[in-house]
Amino acid sequence: MSPNIDNPAYLLTLLTGGLTNGALYALVALAIVLVYKTTSHINLAQGEMATLGAFAVFELTRRGVPVWIAIGIAFLLSFALGAGLERGLIRPLERRGVFPVILATLALFLIINAGVAIIWGTQPVEAPEPIPGGIEDKVDVLTGPPPFFVTYVSLGVLAVLVALLLGLWLLLEKTKLGLGYRAVAANREAAQVMGIPVGRMYMFGWGIAAALGTLAAALVAETAGTLDFNSMGVILIFGLAAATLGGFDSVPGAAVGGLVLGLVMAFVPGLFTVVEGDLSVVIALVVVLVVLLVRPQGLFGTKTLERV
Amino acid sequence: MAEALLQLSDVHAAYGEVEVLRGLDLEVGEGEVVVLLGANGAGKTTTLRAICGMVGTRGSVRLAGQELVGRPTEWVIRQGIAHVPQGRGVFGSLSVEENLRVGAWNRRDTAGIQADIERWYGVFPRLAERRTQLAGGMSGGEQQMLAVARGLMGRPRLLLLDEPSLGLAQIITRELFRQLEQINREESVSMLIVEQNAELALSFAGRGYVLESGSIVLGGTADEVRGNEDMRRAYLGY
Ligand SMILES: Nc1ncnc2c1ncn2[C@@H]1O[C@H](COP(=O)(O)OP(=O)(O)O)[C@@H](O)[C@H]1O
Ligand SMILES: [Mg+2]
């Protein structure tokens, strides 16, 4: 047991830290789920595409573009890249089976990773700061001792997650585009005979996923303070774990899965001193395995309801 | 002679290397109900898929004179075809009402769509009771009614139905066919129906075809098909 177990400031710090990291995993998990729902593919390059997007933000801000405008531009460019990759690379390969698609996303992973390293180098660069991230940019909650405060970055990351979930909900549940997307996700062939342009729904899923990833990577970089060509490597694993936890085809599941994972990874090493911090990947995977043993479809995954 | 609404001439269709349709000819006139009979694996489902551009197809499929072969499915559907697939294929994770809205995908007339939704709720009250429920949780009969109503939401000129009675109780099947007959009579929606229940289908259809190994072996009026000796032995069982 940690000696700080009865210290409220310590526990609250674990809580906010866990939620902040969890929100970042949730964003990556959302990207993975949005691709998976319609196309049934897992894009292994999701994290690297996000890193590329974050470097686009970095490059734009370095040239004097205000950071949120830079994020907006990178968001749109990422959407175009995601949609374009689906149309130009994934769909032609899909006819040859699932395996070529997996290989293609793996190849993309390696190519983008190397490409970023070649263009921007292997040394970390200073991350753009969409949210004020100085020492004084915080809300003091407990004056202490010991004090407890929440940084603007933590609040901002959580606010972005909430805003995105709300936006996604409106888009998927309240628009015709969203209806088409969900119809394709529910039954691809039936959607096709309803006249829905199925291919365009795939592109939409890939595009929105890539755009979300870019936003996630920009925030990951800000919380880490720096950005480098491997920034999203481990985050992708946590995102995959969060998506699995939530049930691979569920948008709310991805959000909850990410937050749960973040909290577990903050509290378990924080409270039990035997568990070293760098075992966090192991903890994440153990949590996922335990949930899957109890509920194979994940926390929110769809059990098939169709009766024959 | 004026061309029929739907005209299939020398249609070949294949899944990969395996040719399933081998020179099929078939037509459905304006306002007509035509039934397509045949044993399991004869190629009935594939015929409907060929019409909708869902399988590699050669030959000619024309709707009101317009060639459909080579066009993407969404384009074919926009020309006024609705396809109720075999095994229903409702969107299980969407509500009943959302399923109906998807059926109206190509329509822009919001008021008309709403009016049609209410109309089908009137025809199939079970759907009205379950409008906010997920379609996947409904019984087979309810899902079939939803699939038919969803197809009609597109206000098609031609309705393709693939084994609508599959898995339904007799009484529900009868009700469904009564509804189809009414829709055909009142809206002059033409229909091409694939059906195992040959007796029932022939009592409703004007003409029938029998498909065997990918080509038509018999075609004629419902009475002619019913009266054919081989046909009776193979499909009607008397
Ligand atoms: N997706 C497919 N891939 C390969 N072969 C298929 C496929 N669908 C159907 N077939 C084959 O095509 C033939 C005709 O099938 P189908 O059109 O479904 O027959 P029916 O509807 O008359 O029972 C069958 O031999 C079937 O095995
Ligand atoms: Mg069939």
Coordinates of C-alpha atoms and ligand atoms in Angstrom, one line a residue:
Chain A
M1 CA 0.0 0.0 0.0
S2 CA 1.1 3.5 -0.7
P3 CA 1.7 5.7 2.4
N4 CA -0.4 8.4 0.8
I5 CA -3.6 6.3 0.7
D6 CA -5.5 8.6 3.1
N7 CA -4.3 11.8 1.6
P8 CA -7.2 13.4 -0.3
A9 CA -5.0 15.7 -2.4
Y10 CA -3.0 12.6 -3.6
L11 CA -6.1 10.7 -4.4
L12 CA -7.6 13.6 -6.3
T13 CA -4.4 14.0 -8.2
L14 CA -4.5 10.4 -9.3
L15 CA -8.1 10.9 -10.3
T16 CA -7.6 13.9 -12.5
G17 CA -4.4 12.4 -14.0
G18 CA -6.2 9.2 -14.7
L19 CA -9.2 10.9 -16.3
T20 CA -6.9 13.1 -18.5
N21 CA -4.9 10.2 -19.8
G22 CA -8.1 8.2 -20.1
A23 CA -9.7 10.9 -22.3
L24 CA -6.7 10.7 -24.6
Y25 CA -7.0 6.9 -24.9
A26 CA -10.7 7.4 -25.5
L27 CA -10.1 9.7 -28.4
V28 CA -7.8 7.2 -30.1
A29 CA -10.3 4.4 -29.3
L30 CA -13.1 6.4 -30.9
A31 CA -11.0 6.7 -34.1
I32 CA -10.4 3.0 -34.1
V33 CA -14.1 2.2 -33.5
L34 CA -15.3 4.7 -36.2
V35 CA -13.3 2.8 -38.8
Y36 CA -14.2 -0.6 -37.5
K37 CA -17.9 -0.1 -37.3
T38 CA -18.5 0.2 -41.1
T39 CA -15.5 -1.4 -42.7
S40 CA -14.6 -4.1 -40.0
H41 CA -10.9 -3.1 -40.4
I42 CA -8.5 -2.1 -37.7
N43 CA -6.3 0.6 -38.9
L44 CA -2.9 -0.1 -37.4
A45 CA -1.6 3.2 -38.8
Q46 CA -4.2 5.2 -36.9
G47 CA -1.7 6.4 -34.4
E48 CA 1.0 7.3 -36.9
M49 CA -1.6 9.2 -39.1
A50 CA -2.4 11.1 -35.9
T51 CA 1.3 11.9 -35.3
L52 CA 1.5 13.2 -38.8
G53 CA -1.5 15.4 -38.1
A54 CA 0.1 16.7 -34.9
F55 CA 3.3 17.5 -36.8
A56 CA 1.2 19.4 -39.4
V57 CA -0.1 21.5 -36.5
F58 CA 3.5 22.0 -35.3
E59 CA 4.6 23.1 -38.7
L60 CA 1.8 25.5 -39.2
T61 CA 2.2 27.1 -35.8
R62 CA 6.0 27.4 -36.5
R63 CA 5.0 29.4 -39.5
G64 CA 2.9 31.8 -37.4
V65 CA -0.6 30.3 -37.8
P66 CA -2.6 30.6 -34.6
V67 CA -2.7 27.2 -32.9
W68 CA -6.5 26.5 -33.0
I69 CA -6.6 27.6 -36.7
A70 CA -3.7 25.2 -37.3
I71 CA -5.6 22.4 -35.6
G72 CA -8.6 23.2 -37.7
I73 CA -6.6 23.0 -40.9
A74 CA -4.8 19.8 -39.8
F75 CA -8.2 18.4 -38.8
L76 CA -9.5 18.9 -42.4
L77 CA -6.3 17.7 -44.0
S78 CA -6.5 14.5 -41.9
F79 CA -10.1 14.0 -42.9
A80 CA -9.1 14.2 -46.5
L81 CA -6.1 11.8 -45.9
G82 CA -8.2 9.3 -44.1
A83 CA -11.0 9.3 -46.7
G84 CA -8.5 9.2 -49.5
L85 CA -6.6 6.3 -48.1
E86 CA -9.8 4.3 -47.8
R87 CA -10.8 5.0 -51.4
G88 CA -7.4 4.8 -53.0
L89 CA -5.7 2.0 -51.0
I90 CA -7.9 0.1 -48.7
R91 CA -10.9 -0.5 -50.9
P92 CA -9.0 -1.9 -53.9
L93 CA -7.2 -4.3 -51.5
E94 CA -10.4 -5.3 -49.7
R95 CA -11.5 -7.4 -52.6
R96 CA -8.4 -9.6 -52.0
G97 CA -9.4 -10.3 -48.4
V98 CA -8.8 -9.0 -44.9
F99 CA -5.1 -10.0 -44.7
P100 CA -3.9 -7.6 -47.5
V101 CA -5.7 -4.8 -45.7
I102 CA -4.0 -5.5 -42.4
L103 CA -0.6 -5.6 -44.2
A104 CA -1.4 -2.3 -45.9
T105 CA -2.2 -0.6 -42.6
L106 CA 1.0 -2.0 -41.2
A107 CA 2.9 -0.7 -44.2
L108 CA 1.3 2.7 -43.7
F109 CA 2.4 2.6 -40.1
L110 CA 6.0 2.1 -41.1
I111 CA 6.0 4.5 -44.0
I112 CA 4.4 7.4 -42.1
N113 CA 6.6 6.7 -39.0
A114 CA 9.7 6.8 -41.2
G115 CA 8.4 9.8 -43.2
V116 CA 7.8 11.9 -40.1
A117 CA 11.3 11.0 -38.8
I118 CA 12.8 12.0 -42.1
I119 CA 11.0 15.3 -42.4
W120 CA 11.1 16.5 -38.8
G121 CA 13.9 14.5 -37.4
T122 CA 14.0 12.0 -34.5
Q123 CA 14.6 14.6 -31.8
P124 CA 11.5 15.7 -29.9
V125 CA 10.2 19.1 -30.8
E126 CA 8.3 21.5 -28.5
A127 CA 4.6 20.7 -28.6
P128 CA 2.2 23.4 -29.8
E129 CA 0.0 24.5 -26.9
P130 CA -3.7 24.7 -27.9
I131 CA -4.5 25.0 -24.1
P132 CA -2.5 27.3 -21.9
G133 CA 0.0 25.0 -20.3
G134 CA 2.2 27.2 -18.0
I135 CA 2.9 26.6 -14.4
E136 CA 0.2 29.1 -13.3
D137 CA -2.4 27.8 -15.7
K138 CA -4.4 25.8 -13.2
V139 CA -7.4 25.9 -10.9
D140 CA -6.5 25.6 -7.2
V141 CA -9.0 23.3 -5.4
L142 CA -7.3 22.5 -2.1
T143 CA -4.9 25.0 -0.7
G144 CA -3.2 22.2 1.3
P145 CA -0.8 21.3 2.6
P146 CA -0.6 19.3 0.4
P147 CA -2.3 21.4 -2.2
F148 CA -4.5 20.0 -5.0
F149 CA -5.1 21.7 -8.3
V150 CA -6.4 20.9 -11.7
T151 CA -4.4 22.2 -14.7
Y152 CA -6.2 23.9 -17.6
V153 CA -4.7 21.2 -19.8
S154 CA -6.6 18.5 -17.9
L155 CA -9.8 20.4 -18.0
G156 CA -9.3 21.2 -21.7
V157 CA -8.6 17.6 -22.6
L158 CA -11.8 16.5 -20.8
A159 CA -13.8 19.3 -22.4
V160 CA -12.6 18.3 -25.8
L161 CA -13.7 14.7 -25.2
V162 CA -17.1 15.8 -24.0
A163 CA -17.5 18.2 -26.9
L164 CA -16.5 15.6 -29.4
L165 CA -18.8 13.0 -28.0
L166 CA -21.7 15.4 -28.1
G167 CA -20.8 16.3 -31.7
L168 CA -20.5 12.7 -32.7
W169 CA -23.8 11.9 -31.1
L170 CA -25.5 14.7 -33.0
L171 CA -23.8 13.7 -36.2
L172 CA -24.6 10.0 -36.0
E173 CA -28.0 10.1 -34.4
K174 CA -29.6 13.3 -35.8
T175 CA -28.4 13.7 -39.4
K176 CA -29.1 11.8 -42.5
L177 CA -25.4 11.1 -43.0
G178 CA -25.3 9.6 -39.6
L179 CA -28.3 7.4 -40.3
G180 CA -26.6 6.1 -43.5
Y181 CA -23.4 5.5 -41.6
R182 CA -25.2 3.5 -38.9
A183 CA -27.2 1.6 -41.5
V184 CA -24.0 0.5 -43.2
A185 CA -22.6 -0.5 -39.9
A186 CA -25.7 -2.5 -39.1
N187 CA -26.0 -4.4 -42.4
R188 CA -23.8 -3.5 -45.3
E189 CA -25.7 -5.4 -48.0
A190 CA -29.1 -4.2 -46.9
A191 CA -27.8 -0.6 -46.8
Q192 CA -26.5 -1.0 -50.4
V193 CA -30.0 -2.1 -51.7
M194 CA -31.5 0.9 -49.9
G195 CA -29.5 3.0 -52.3
I196 CA -27.0 4.2 -49.7
P197 CA -23.6 4.9 -51.3
V198 CA -21.8 2.5 -49.0
G199 CA -18.3 3.4 -50.2
R200 CA -18.8 7.0 -49.2
M201 CA -19.8 5.9 -45.7
Y202 CA -16.5 4.0 -45.5
M203 CA -14.7 7.2 -46.5
F204 CA -16.6 9.2 -44.0
G205 CA -15.7 6.8 -41.2
W206 CA -12.0 6.8 -42.1
G207 CA -12.0 10.5 -42.6
I208 CA -13.6 11.4 -39.2
A209 CA -11.4 8.8 -37.5
A210 CA -8.2 10.4 -38.9
A211 CA -9.4 13.9 -37.9
L212 CA -10.1 12.7 -34.4
G213 CA -6.7 11.1 -34.2
T214 CA -5.0 14.4 -35.2
L215 CA -6.8 16.2 -32.4
A216 CA -5.9 13.4 -30.0
A217 CA -2.2 13.5 -31.0
A218 CA -2.1 17.3 -30.6
L219 CA -3.4 17.0 -27.1
V220 CA -1.2 14.0 -26.3
A221 CA 1.8 16.1 -27.3
E222 CA 0.7 19.0 -25.2
T223 CA 0.3 16.8 -22.1
A224 CA 3.7 15.3 -22.7
G225 CA 5.3 18.7 -23.5
T226 CA 7.0 17.4 -26.6
L227 CA 6.2 15.8 -29.8
D228 CA 8.3 13.2 -31.7
F229 CA 7.9 10.6 -34.4
N230 CA 7.0 7.9 -31.8
S231 CA 4.6 10.0 -29.8
M232 CA 1.6 7.9 -30.5
G233 CA 3.2 4.4 -30.5
V234 CA 2.2 3.4 -27.0
I235 CA -1.0 5.4 -27.1
L236 CA -2.2 3.3 -30.0
I237 CA -1.9 0.2 -27.8
F238 CA -3.9 1.9 -25.1
G239 CA -6.5 3.1 -27.6
L240 CA -6.8 -0.5 -28.9
A241 CA -7.2 -1.8 -25.4
A242 CA -9.8 0.9 -24.6
A243 CA -11.7 0.0 -27.8
T244 CA -11.6 -3.7 -26.9
L245 CA -12.7 -2.9 -23.4
G246 CA -15.7 -0.8 -24.6
G247 CA -16.7 -3.4 -27.2
F248 CA -15.1 -2.7 -30.6
D249 CA -18.2 -1.3 -32.3
S250 CA -19.6 1.1 -29.6
V251 CA -18.9 4.8 -29.6
P252 CA -19.9 5.3 -25.9
G253 CA -18.0 2.1 -25.2
A254 CA -14.8 3.6 -26.6
A255 CA -15.2 6.7 -24.3
V256 CA -16.0 4.7 -21.2
G257 CA -13.3 2.1 -22.0
G258 CA -10.7 4.9 -22.4
L259 CA -11.6 6.6 -19.1
V260 CA -11.7 3.3 -17.2
L261 CA -8.3 2.3 -18.5
G262 CA -6.9 5.7 -17.6
L263 CA -8.2 5.5 -14.1
V264 CA -7.0 1.9 -13.5
M265 CA -3.6 2.8 -14.8
A266 CA -3.4 5.8 -12.5
F267 CA -4.8 4.1 -9.3
V268 CA -3.2 0.7 -9.4
P269 CA 0.4 1.8 -9.5
G270 CA -0.5 4.9 -7.4
L271 CA -2.0 2.8 -4.5
F272 CA 0.0 -0.4 -4.6
T273 CA 3.7 0.5 -4.5
V274 CA 4.7 -3.0 -5.5
V275 CA 3.4 -2.2 -9.0
E276 CA 5.9 -0.1 -10.8
G277 CA 4.7 2.6 -13.2
D278 CA 6.3 1.1 -16.2
L279 CA 4.1 -2.0 -15.8
S280 CA 1.2 0.1 -17.0
V281 CA 0.9 -1.7 -20.4
V282 CA 0.7 -5.0 -18.6
I283 CA -2.0 -3.6 -16.3
A284 CA -4.0 -2.3 -19.2
L285 CA -3.8 -5.7 -21.0
V286 CA -4.8 -7.6 -17.8
V287 CA -7.9 -5.4 -17.3
V288 CA -8.9 -6.0 -20.9
L289 CA -8.4 -9.7 -20.6
V290 CA -10.4 -9.9 -17.4
V291 CA -13.3 -7.9 -18.9
L292 CA -13.3 -10.1 -22.0
L293 CA -13.4 -13.3 -20.0
V294 CA -16.6 -12.0 -18.3
R295 CA -18.1 -10.3 -21.2
P296 CA -16.7 -11.4 -24.6
Q297 CA -18.4 -8.6 -26.4
G298 CA -16.8 -5.9 -24.2
L299 CA -18.6 -3.5 -21.9
F300 CA -20.9 -2.0 -24.6
G301 CA -20.4 -4.2 -27.6
T302 CA -23.5 -5.4 -29.4
K303 CA -24.7 -8.8 -28.8
T304 CA -26.4 -9.8 -32.0
L305 CA -30.1 -9.3 -31.5
E306 CA -31.3 -10.6 -34.8
R307 CA -33.6 -13.6 -34.6
V308 CA -33.8 -15.9 -37.5
Chain B
M1 CA -44.8 -4.1 -79.1
A2 CA -44.0 -1.8 -76.3
E3 CA -41.1 -2.8 -74.1
A4 CA -41.9 -4.3 -70.7
L5 CA -41.0 -2.3 -67.5
L6 CA -38.3 -4.8 -66.7
Q7 CA -36.6 -6.8 -69.4
L8 CA -33.8 -9.3 -68.8
S9 CA -32.2 -10.6 -72.0
D10 CA -29.5 -13.3 -72.1
V11 CA -28.4 -12.5 -68.6
H12 CA -25.3 -14.3 -67.3
A13 CA -24.1 -13.8 -63.8
A14 CA -21.2 -15.4 -61.9
Y15 CA -19.6 -15.4 -58.5
G16 CA -15.9 -15.4 -59.4
E17 CA -15.4 -18.3 -61.8
V18 CA -18.7 -20.0 -61.0
E19 CA -21.4 -19.1 -63.5
V20 CA -24.8 -19.2 -61.8
L21 CA -27.1 -17.6 -64.4
R22 CA -26.7 -18.9 -67.9
G23 CA -28.6 -16.9 -70.5
L24 CA -31.7 -15.9 -68.6
D25 CA -34.7 -14.1 -70.2
L26 CA -37.5 -12.7 -68.2
E27 CA -39.8 -9.7 -68.2
V28 CA -42.2 -7.9 -65.9
G29 CA -44.8 -5.6 -67.4
E30 CA -46.0 -2.3 -66.0
G31 CA -48.2 -3.0 -63.0
E32 CA -47.7 -6.7 -63.3
V33 CA -47.0 -9.3 -60.6
V34 CA -44.6 -12.0 -61.7
V35 CA -43.5 -14.9 -59.6
L36 CA -40.1 -16.7 -60.0
L37 CA -40.1 -20.3 -58.9
G38 CA -37.3 -22.8 -58.7
A39 CA -35.5 -25.3 -56.4
N40 CA -32.9 -24.2 -53.9
G41 CA -29.7 -23.1 -55.6
A42 CA -31.4 -22.6 -59.0
G43 CA -30.3 -18.9 -59.0
K44 CA -33.4 -17.0 -57.9
T45 CA -31.6 -14.8 -55.4
T46 CA -28.8 -14.3 -57.9
T47 CA -31.4 -13.1 -60.5
L48 CA -32.6 -10.3 -58.2
R49 CA -29.0 -9.5 -57.3
A50 CA -28.1 -9.2 -61.0
I51 CA -31.0 -6.8 -61.5
C52 CA -29.6 -4.6 -58.7
G53 CA -25.9 -4.8 -59.9
M54 CA -24.8 -6.8 -56.9
V55 CA -23.1 -9.6 -58.8
G56 CA -20.9 -9.6 -61.9
T57 CA -23.4 -9.6 -64.7
R58 CA -23.3 -9.8 -68.6
G59 CA -26.2 -9.4 -70.9
S60 CA -29.0 -6.9 -70.7
V61 CA -31.2 -5.7 -67.8
R62 CA -33.4 -2.8 -68.8
L63 CA -35.8 -0.9 -66.7
A64 CA -38.2 1.2 -68.8
G65 CA -35.8 1.0 -71.6
Q66 CA -32.7 2.0 -69.6
E67 CA -29.8 -0.3 -69.3
L68 CA -28.9 -1.3 -65.7
V69 CA -26.0 -3.7 -66.3
G70 CA -22.7 -2.1 -65.3
R71 CA -24.3 0.6 -63.0
P72 CA -23.6 0.7 -59.3
T73 CA -26.4 -0.5 -57.0
E74 CA -27.2 2.9 -55.6
W75 CA -27.8 4.2 -59.1
V76 CA -30.1 1.2 -60.0
I77 CA -32.1 1.8 -56.8
R78 CA -32.5 5.5 -57.7
Q79 CA -34.2 4.4 -61.0
G80 CA -37.2 3.2 -58.9
I81 CA -36.4 -0.3 -57.8
A82 CA -36.8 -1.6 -54.2
H83 CA -35.2 -4.9 -53.1
V84 CA -36.4 -6.8 -50.1
P85 CA -33.6 -9.2 -49.6
Q86 CA -33.8 -12.9 -48.6
G87 CA -33.7 -13.3 -44.9
R88 CA -35.1 -9.8 -44.5
G89 CA -31.9 -7.9 -43.7
V90 CA -33.4 -5.3 -41.5
F91 CA -31.0 -3.0 -39.6
G92 CA -31.0 -4.8 -36.3
S93 CA -29.3 -2.0 -34.3
L94 CA -31.6 0.7 -35.7
S95 CA -35.1 1.4 -34.5
V96 CA -38.1 0.4 -36.5
E97 CA -38.7 4.0 -37.5
E98 CA -35.1 4.5 -38.5
N99 CA -35.3 1.5 -40.7
L100 CA -38.2 3.1 -42.5
R101 CA -36.3 6.3 -42.9
V102 CA -33.4 4.5 -44.4
G103 CA -35.9 3.1 -46.9
A104 CA -36.6 6.6 -48.0
W105 CA -32.9 7.4 -48.5
N106 CA -33.4 8.8 -52.0
R107 CA -36.4 11.0 -51.2
R108 CA -36.2 14.7 -50.2
D109 CA -39.9 15.3 -49.5
T110 CA -39.9 15.3 -45.6
A111 CA -43.6 15.7 -45.3
G112 CA -44.3 12.9 -47.8
I113 CA -41.8 10.6 -46.0
Q114 CA -43.6 11.2 -42.7
A115 CA -47.0 10.6 -44.3
D116 CA -45.7 7.3 -45.7
I117 CA -44.3 6.2 -42.4
E118 CA -47.7 6.8 -40.8
R119 CA -49.3 5.0 -43.7
W120 CA -47.3 1.8 -43.2
Y121 CA -47.9 2.0 -39.5
G122 CA -51.6 1.9 -40.4
V123 CA -51.1 -1.1 -42.6
F124 CA -48.8 -2.9 -40.1
P125 CA -50.0 -1.8 -36.6
R126 CA -47.4 -4.1 -35.0
L127 CA -44.7 -1.8 -36.4
A128 CA -46.4 1.3 -35.0
E129 CA -46.4 -0.3 -31.5
R130 CA -42.7 -0.9 -31.8
R131 CA -41.6 2.2 -33.7
T132 CA -38.8 3.1 -31.2
Q133 CA -37.7 -0.4 -30.5
L134 CA -34.6 -1.9 -32.1
A135 CA -35.6 -3.9 -35.2
G136 CA -33.3 -6.8 -34.2
G137 CA -35.4 -7.6 -31.2
M138 CA -38.6 -8.2 -33.2
S139 CA -40.0 -11.6 -34.3
G140 CA -39.4 -12.9 -37.8
G141 CA -42.9 -12.0 -39.0
E142 CA -42.5 -8.4 -37.7
Q143 CA -39.1 -8.1 -39.3
Q144 CA -40.5 -9.3 -42.6
M145 CA -43.3 -6.7 -42.5
L146 CA -40.7 -4.1 -41.7
A147 CA -38.5 -5.2 -44.6
V148 CA -41.5 -4.9 -47.0
A149 CA -42.6 -1.5 -45.6
R150 CA -39.0 -0.3 -45.7
G151 CA -38.8 -1.3 -49.4
L152 CA -42.0 0.5 -50.2
M153 CA -40.8 3.7 -48.4
G154 CA -38.7 4.4 -51.5
R155 CA -41.9 4.6 -53.6
P156 CA -40.5 2.1 -56.2
R157 CA -42.0 1.4 -59.6
L158 CA -40.7 -2.2 -59.2
L159 CA -40.6 -4.2 -56.0
L160 CA -38.3 -7.2 -55.9
L161 CA -39.2 -9.6 -53.1
D162 CA -36.9 -12.6 -52.2
E163 CA -38.9 -15.3 -50.4
P164 CA -41.0 -13.0 -48.3
S165 CA -42.8 -15.9 -46.6
L166 CA -39.6 -17.6 -45.5
G167 CA -40.0 -18.6 -41.8
L168 CA -43.4 -16.9 -41.5
A169 CA -46.6 -18.6 -40.0
Q170 CA -49.3 -19.4 -42.6
I171 CA -51.6 -16.7 -41.3
I172 CA -49.0 -14.0 -41.4
T173 CA -48.0 -15.0 -44.9
R174 CA -51.6 -14.7 -46.1
E175 CA -51.9 -11.3 -44.5
L176 CA -48.6 -10.2 -46.1
F177 CA -49.8 -11.3 -49.6
R178 CA -53.1 -9.6 -49.1
Q179 CA -51.2 -6.4 -48.4
L180 CA -49.0 -6.8 -51.4
E181 CA -52.0 -7.4 -53.6
Q182 CA -53.6 -4.2 -52.4
I183 CA -50.4 -2.2 -52.9
N184 CA -50.1 -3.6 -56.5
R185 CA -53.8 -2.8 -57.2
E186 CA -53.9 0.7 -55.7
E187 CA -50.4 2.0 -56.5
S188 CA -49.7 -0.1 -59.6
V189 CA -46.3 -1.1 -58.1
S190 CA -45.0 -3.9 -60.3
M191 CA -43.5 -6.9 -58.5
L192 CA -41.1 -9.7 -59.1
I193 CA -41.5 -12.2 -56.3
V194 CA -39.3 -15.2 -55.5
E195 CA -41.3 -17.6 -53.5
Q196 CA -41.2 -21.2 -52.2
N197 CA -44.9 -21.2 -51.5
A198 CA -45.7 -21.7 -55.2
E199 CA -49.4 -22.2 -54.7
L200 CA -49.9 -19.0 -52.8
A201 CA -47.7 -17.0 -55.1
L202 CA -49.4 -18.2 -58.3
S203 CA -52.8 -17.3 -56.9
F204 CA -51.7 -13.7 -56.7
A205 CA -49.3 -13.4 -59.6
G206 CA -50.4 -12.8 -63.2
R207 CA -47.5 -14.8 -64.7
G208 CA -44.8 -17.1 -63.5
Y209 CA -41.4 -18.4 -64.5
V210 CA -39.6 -21.6 -63.4
L211 CA -35.8 -21.4 -63.1
E212 CA -33.6 -24.4 -63.3
S213 CA -29.8 -24.3 -63.1
G214 CA -29.6 -20.7 -64.1
S215 CA -32.0 -20.5 -67.0
I216 CA -35.8 -20.3 -67.5
V217 CA -37.3 -23.7 -68.3
L218 CA -40.9 -22.6 -68.2
G219 CA -42.8 -19.4 -68.4
G220 CA -46.4 -18.4 -68.9
T221 CA -49.6 -17.2 -67.2
A222 CA -50.2 -18.4 -63.6
D223 CA -52.7 -20.9 -64.9
E224 CA -50.3 -22.3 -67.5
V225 CA -47.6 -22.7 -64.9
R226 CA -50.0 -24.2 -62.5
G227 CA -51.3 -26.6 -65.1
N228 CA -47.9 -27.8 -66.2
E229 CA -47.4 -31.5 -65.3
D230 CA -43.7 -31.3 -64.6
M231 CA -44.2 -28.1 -62.7
R232 CA -46.9 -29.7 -60.5
R233 CA -44.7 -32.7 -59.6
A234 CA -41.6 -30.6 -58.9
Y235 CA -43.0 -27.7 -56.9
L236 CA -46.6 -28.1 -56.0
G237 CA -46.3 -31.7 -54.8
Y238 CA -49.5 -33.1 -56.4
Ligands
LIG1 N1 -22.0 -15.3 -52.6 C1 -21.9 -16.4 -53.4 N2 -20.6 -16.8 -53.7 C2 -20.5 -18.0 -54.4 N3 -21.6 -18.7 -54.8 C3 -22.8 -18.4 -54.5 C4 -23.0 -17.2 -53.7 N4 -24.3 -17.0 -53.6 C5 -24.9 -18.1 -54.2 N5 -24.0 -18.9 -54.7 C6 -24.3 -20.1 -55.5 O1 -25.1 -19.7 -56.6 C7 -26.1 -20.7 -56.8 C8 -27.4 -20.0 -56.9 O2 -27.7 -19.4 -55.6 P1 -29.0 -18.5 -55.3 O3 -29.1 -17.5 -56.4 O4 -28.9 -18.1 -53.9 O5 -30.1 -19.6 -55.4 P2 -31.6 -19.6 -54.9 O6 -32.0 -18.2 -54.4 O7 -32.4 -20.0 -56.1 O8 -31.7 -20.6 -53.9 C9 -25.9 -21.7 -55.7 O9 -25.3 -22.8 -56.3 C10 -25.1 -21.1 -54.7 O10 -24.3 -22.0 -54.0
MG2 MG -32.5 -17.6 -52.6

